[in-house]
């Protein structure tokens, strides 16, 4: 969806997110954002108020969500400018925020069809990613572009297959799916950094909370240290599962390295990070196979 900031004469600002291409934006995309906003706000996490929206392409020629505009600094930018102590504050705040999000449970995993009570596709996310990114998609792309070897490609396929049943049996929660350094916005106040809002609302769905935790502890295109991870873990209240975290870290590395996340980053920095992460994939595989 395309975003446009609107300035009003009374000094307020609004944010218009419009979808013109029906292949990319459909009615459920809009409704999912509305429902995600409601659920997130119900946990006490601030989100901009929705002013209006349309799911009728014929009415205006596009679908849209119109909301209040809220300031905020992308988490990755805040992190890069922060002091050592402030970086721990950022990760403490992330632990608190995602603890609240993940506290909302569900009895099935999957993408919403315009409402959290409706499942859009019958396939489990772990099975979907097996076909879309493990055997095909990102893993295949890295192999065909000589970024990984055939041996690594096959090991990734094998370890996912061996754990597929395990992943499908795990508890489902409200998950962001896209808790990236550029889709979480921070604010700085007297007591330090707090999460002001999250974006990529259409990505919210029911799945394993560890899929988010893997992104947060091992974020794509951002190198954090163990002190910051511990700051997150100190505030995160849900049980952790190291095995699941490793599997989802493997998945997010494949997607990040293949360009799936469309990260708004300097190209040279991104290329350097991608080359270094081949080692991360090998290390994660070694631990999962041990």
Coordinates of C-alpha atoms in Angstrom, one line a residue:
X1 CA 0.0 0.0 0.0
X2 CA 1.1 3.6 -0.7
X3 CA 1.2 6.0 2.2
X4 CA 0.6 9.8 2.1
X5 CA 0.7 12.2 5.0
X6 CA -2.0 14.8 5.0
X7 CA -1.6 18.1 6.9
X8 CA -4.7 19.8 8.2
X9 CA -5.2 23.6 8.7
X10 CA -5.7 23.0 12.5
X11 CA -2.2 21.6 12.7
X12 CA -3.1 17.9 12.9
X13 CA -1.7 15.4 10.5
X14 CA -3.4 12.3 9.1
X15 CA -2.0 9.2 7.3
X16 CA -3.6 7.8 4.2
X17 CA -2.7 4.3 3.2
X18 CA -4.1 3.4 -0.2
X19 CA -4.1 0.2 -2.2
X20 CA -4.8 0.5 -6.0
X21 CA -3.6 -2.9 -7.2
X22 CA -6.2 -5.6 -6.3
X23 CA -3.4 -8.2 -6.5
X24 CA -1.7 -6.7 -3.5
X25 CA -4.6 -5.1 -1.6
X26 CA -8.0 -6.6 -1.1
X27 CA -10.9 -6.0 1.3
X28 CA -9.5 -8.5 3.9
X29 CA -6.2 -6.6 3.9
X30 CA -8.0 -3.4 5.0
X31 CA -10.2 -5.2 7.6
X32 CA -7.2 -7.1 9.0
X33 CA -5.5 -3.8 9.8
X34 CA -8.6 -2.5 11.5
X35 CA -9.0 -5.6 13.6
X36 CA -5.2 -5.7 14.4
X37 CA -5.4 -2.1 15.6
X38 CA -8.3 -3.0 17.9
X39 CA -6.5 -6.0 19.4
X40 CA -3.3 -4.2 19.9
X41 CA -5.0 -1.3 21.6
X42 CA -6.9 -3.7 23.9
X43 CA -3.5 -4.7 25.4
X44 CA -2.6 -1.1 26.3
X45 CA -0.2 -0.6 23.5
X46 CA -0.8 2.8 21.8
X47 CA -1.9 2.8 18.1
X48 CA -3.2 5.7 15.9
X49 CA -7.0 6.0 15.9
X50 CA -8.6 4.9 12.6
X51 CA -10.7 7.7 11.2
X52 CA -12.1 6.0 8.1
X53 CA -11.6 3.2 5.7
X54 CA -13.0 1.6 2.5
X55 CA -13.1 -1.9 1.3
X56 CA -15.0 -1.0 -1.9
X57 CA -12.7 -0.6 -4.9
X58 CA -15.5 0.8 -7.1
X59 CA -16.4 3.5 -4.7
X60 CA -13.1 5.5 -4.9
X61 CA -11.0 3.5 -7.3
X62 CA -8.8 2.3 -4.5
X63 CA -9.0 0.8 -1.0
X64 CA -7.8 2.8 1.9
X65 CA -7.2 3.3 5.7
X66 CA -7.2 6.8 7.0
X67 CA -5.7 7.2 10.5
X68 CA -4.2 9.8 12.8
X69 CA -0.5 10.4 12.1
X70 CA 1.7 9.6 15.0
X71 CA 5.3 10.7 15.2
X72 CA 8.0 8.2 16.2
X73 CA 11.5 7.0 15.3
X74 CA 12.0 3.7 13.6
X75 CA 13.5 1.3 16.2
X76 CA 16.6 0.6 14.1
X77 CA 17.3 4.3 13.7
X78 CA 16.8 4.9 17.5
X79 CA 19.0 2.0 18.3
X80 CA 21.8 3.2 16.0
X81 CA 21.8 6.7 17.7
X82 CA 21.3 5.4 21.3
X83 CA 23.8 5.0 24.1
X84 CA 24.6 1.6 25.6
X85 CA 22.1 2.1 28.4
X86 CA 19.5 3.5 26.0
X87 CA 19.8 0.4 23.8
X88 CA 18.9 -1.8 26.8
X89 CA 15.9 0.5 27.4
X90 CA 14.8 0.0 23.8
X91 CA 14.9 -3.8 24.2
X92 CA 13.2 -3.7 27.6
X93 CA 10.4 -1.8 26.0
X94 CA 10.2 -4.4 23.2
X95 CA 10.0 -7.2 25.7
X96 CA 7.1 -5.5 27.5
X97 CA 5.3 -4.7 24.3
X98 CA 5.5 -8.1 22.7
X99 CA 4.7 -9.8 26.0
X100 CA 1.3 -8.0 25.8
X101 CA 0.8 -8.8 22.1
X102 CA 1.6 -12.5 22.6
X103 CA -0.7 -12.8 25.7
X104 CA -3.7 -13.1 23.3
X105 CA -4.0 -16.7 22.4
X106 CA -6.0 -18.7 19.8
X107 CA -6.8 -22.3 19.1
X108 CA -5.6 -22.3 15.4
X109 CA -2.7 -20.8 13.4
X110 CA -3.1 -18.9 10.1
X111 CA -3.9 -15.8 8.2
X112 CA -7.1 -13.9 8.9
X113 CA -9.8 -13.4 6.4
X114 CA -10.9 -9.9 7.4
X115 CA -11.5 -11.0 11.0
X116 CA -9.4 -12.8 13.6
X117 CA -12.2 -15.4 13.9
X118 CA -12.0 -16.4 10.2
X119 CA -9.1 -18.4 8.7
X120 CA -8.3 -17.4 5.1
X121 CA -6.2 -20.5 4.1
X122 CA -6.4 -24.1 5.4
X123 CA -2.7 -24.6 5.5
X124 CA -0.6 -24.1 8.7
X125 CA 2.0 -21.4 8.4
X126 CA 4.9 -23.8 9.1
X127 CA 3.7 -25.9 6.2
X128 CA 3.2 -22.9 4.0
X129 CA 6.7 -21.6 4.6
X130 CA 8.1 -25.1 4.0
X131 CA 6.9 -24.9 0.4
X132 CA 7.1 -21.1 -0.1
X133 CA 10.5 -20.4 1.4
X134 CA 12.3 -23.6 2.5
X135 CA 12.1 -25.7 -0.6
X136 CA 11.3 -22.8 -2.9
X137 CA 11.4 -19.1 -2.6
X138 CA 14.3 -17.7 -0.5
X139 CA 16.3 -20.9 0.1
X140 CA 16.1 -21.8 -3.6
X141 CA 17.0 -18.2 -4.6
X142 CA 20.1 -18.3 -2.4
X143 CA 21.2 -21.6 -3.9
X144 CA 20.7 -20.5 -7.5
X145 CA 22.6 -17.3 -6.9
X146 CA 25.5 -19.2 -5.3
X147 CA 25.0 -17.5 -1.9
X148 CA 24.7 -20.9 -0.2
X149 CA 25.9 -24.4 -1.2
X150 CA 23.8 -27.4 -2.2
X151 CA 24.7 -29.0 1.1
X152 CA 23.4 -26.1 3.1
X153 CA 20.2 -25.9 1.1
X154 CA 19.5 -29.6 1.7
X155 CA 20.3 -29.4 5.4
X156 CA 17.8 -26.5 5.7
X157 CA 15.1 -28.5 4.0
X158 CA 15.9 -31.6 6.1
X159 CA 15.9 -29.8 9.5
X160 CA 12.6 -28.0 8.7
X161 CA 10.9 -31.3 7.7
X162 CA 12.2 -33.0 10.8
X163 CA 10.6 -30.3 13.0
X164 CA 7.4 -29.6 11.0
X165 CA 5.1 -31.7 13.1
X166 CA 6.6 -30.1 16.3
X167 CA 6.0 -26.6 14.9
X168 CA 2.4 -27.4 13.9
X169 CA 1.6 -28.5 17.4
X170 CA 2.8 -25.3 19.2
X171 CA 0.4 -22.8 20.8
X172 CA -0.8 -20.0 18.6
X173 CA -0.9 -16.4 19.7
X174 CA -1.4 -13.0 18.2
X175 CA 1.8 -12.3 16.3
X176 CA 3.2 -9.4 14.3
X177 CA 5.1 -11.5 11.7
X178 CA 7.0 -8.3 10.7
X179 CA 8.5 -6.9 14.0
X180 CA 11.3 -5.4 12.0
X181 CA 13.6 -2.5 13.1
X182 CA 11.8 -0.4 10.5
X183 CA 8.2 -1.4 11.5
X184 CA 8.4 -0.6 15.2
X185 CA 8.4 3.1 16.2
X186 CA 10.0 4.4 19.4
X187 CA 9.4 7.5 21.5
X188 CA 11.8 8.9 24.0
X189 CA 10.5 10.3 27.3
X190 CA 11.8 11.1 30.8
X191 CA 12.0 7.5 31.8
X192 CA 13.6 6.4 28.5
X193 CA 12.5 4.8 25.3
X194 CA 9.1 3.2 24.8
X195 CA 7.3 1.6 21.9
X196 CA 4.9 4.3 20.5
X197 CA 3.3 2.2 17.8
X198 CA 3.9 -0.6 15.3
X199 CA 3.2 -0.7 11.6
X200 CA 2.8 -3.5 9.0
X201 CA -0.6 -4.1 10.6
X202 CA -2.0 -6.2 7.8
X203 CA 0.6 -8.9 8.6
X204 CA -0.8 -9.7 12.1
X205 CA -2.1 -13.2 12.3
X206 CA -2.3 -16.2 14.6
X207 CA 0.9 -18.2 14.9
X208 CA 3.7 -19.2 17.2
X209 CA 4.9 -16.3 19.4
X210 CA 8.5 -17.6 18.9
X211 CA 8.3 -16.5 15.3
X212 CA 8.3 -12.9 16.5
X213 CA 10.8 -13.5 19.3
X214 CA 13.3 -14.9 16.8
X215 CA 13.0 -11.6 14.8
X216 CA 13.4 -9.5 17.9
X217 CA 16.4 -11.4 19.4
X218 CA 18.1 -11.8 16.1
X219 CA 16.8 -8.9 14.0
X220 CA 17.5 -8.7 10.3
X221 CA 20.1 -6.1 9.3
X222 CA 20.7 -5.1 12.9
X223 CA 23.4 -6.6 15.2
X224 CA 22.5 -6.5 18.9
X225 CA 24.5 -7.9 21.8
X226 CA 23.6 -10.3 24.6
X227 CA 23.0 -7.5 27.2
X228 CA 20.3 -6.1 25.0
X229 CA 18.8 -9.6 24.4
X230 CA 18.8 -10.1 28.2
X231 CA 17.0 -6.8 28.6
X232 CA 14.3 -8.1 26.3
X233 CA 14.1 -11.5 28.1
X234 CA 13.8 -9.9 31.5
X235 CA 10.6 -8.1 30.5
X236 CA 9.1 -10.9 28.2
X237 CA 6.7 -12.9 30.3
X238 CA 5.7 -15.8 28.0
X239 CA 7.7 -19.1 28.1
X240 CA 10.5 -19.3 25.6
X241 CA 11.4 -22.3 23.3
X242 CA 14.9 -22.3 22.0
X243 CA 14.3 -25.0 19.4
X244 CA 11.5 -23.0 17.9
X245 CA 13.5 -19.8 18.0
X246 CA 16.3 -21.4 16.1
X247 CA 14.0 -22.7 13.4
X248 CA 12.4 -19.3 12.9
X249 CA 15.8 -17.6 13.0
X250 CA 16.7 -19.8 10.1
X251 CA 13.6 -18.8 8.2
X252 CA 14.0 -15.1 8.8
X253 CA 17.6 -15.2 7.7
X254 CA 16.7 -16.9 4.4
X255 CA 14.0 -14.3 3.8
X256 CA 16.2 -11.3 4.8
X257 CA 19.1 -12.5 2.6
X258 CA 16.9 -13.0 -0.4
X259 CA 15.4 -9.5 -0.2
X260 CA 11.9 -10.5 0.8
X261 CA 11.7 -7.9 3.6
X262 CA 12.4 -4.9 1.3
X263 CA 14.5 -3.4 4.1
X264 CA 14.9 0.4 3.7
X265 CA 18.7 0.2 4.1
X266 CA 21.9 1.3 2.4
X267 CA 22.6 -1.3 -0.3
X268 CA 26.3 -1.6 0.6
X269 CA 25.6 -2.2 4.3
X270 CA 22.9 -4.8 3.4
X271 CA 25.2 -6.7 1.1
X272 CA 27.9 -6.8 3.8
X273 CA 25.4 -8.0 6.4
X274 CA 24.0 -10.7 4.0
X275 CA 27.5 -12.2 3.4
X276 CA 28.2 -12.4 7.1
X277 CA 24.9 -14.2 7.8
X278 CA 25.8 -17.3 5.9
X279 CA 27.9 -18.1 9.0
X280 CA 24.8 -17.6 11.2
X281 CA 22.8 -20.1 9.1
X282 CA 25.6 -22.7 9.5
X283 CA 25.7 -22.1 13.2
X284 CA 22.0 -22.5 13.6
X285 CA 21.9 -25.6 11.5
X286 CA 24.7 -27.2 13.6
X287 CA 22.8 -26.5 16.8
X288 CA 19.5 -27.9 15.5
X289 CA 21.2 -31.0 14.2
X290 CA 23.2 -31.6 17.4

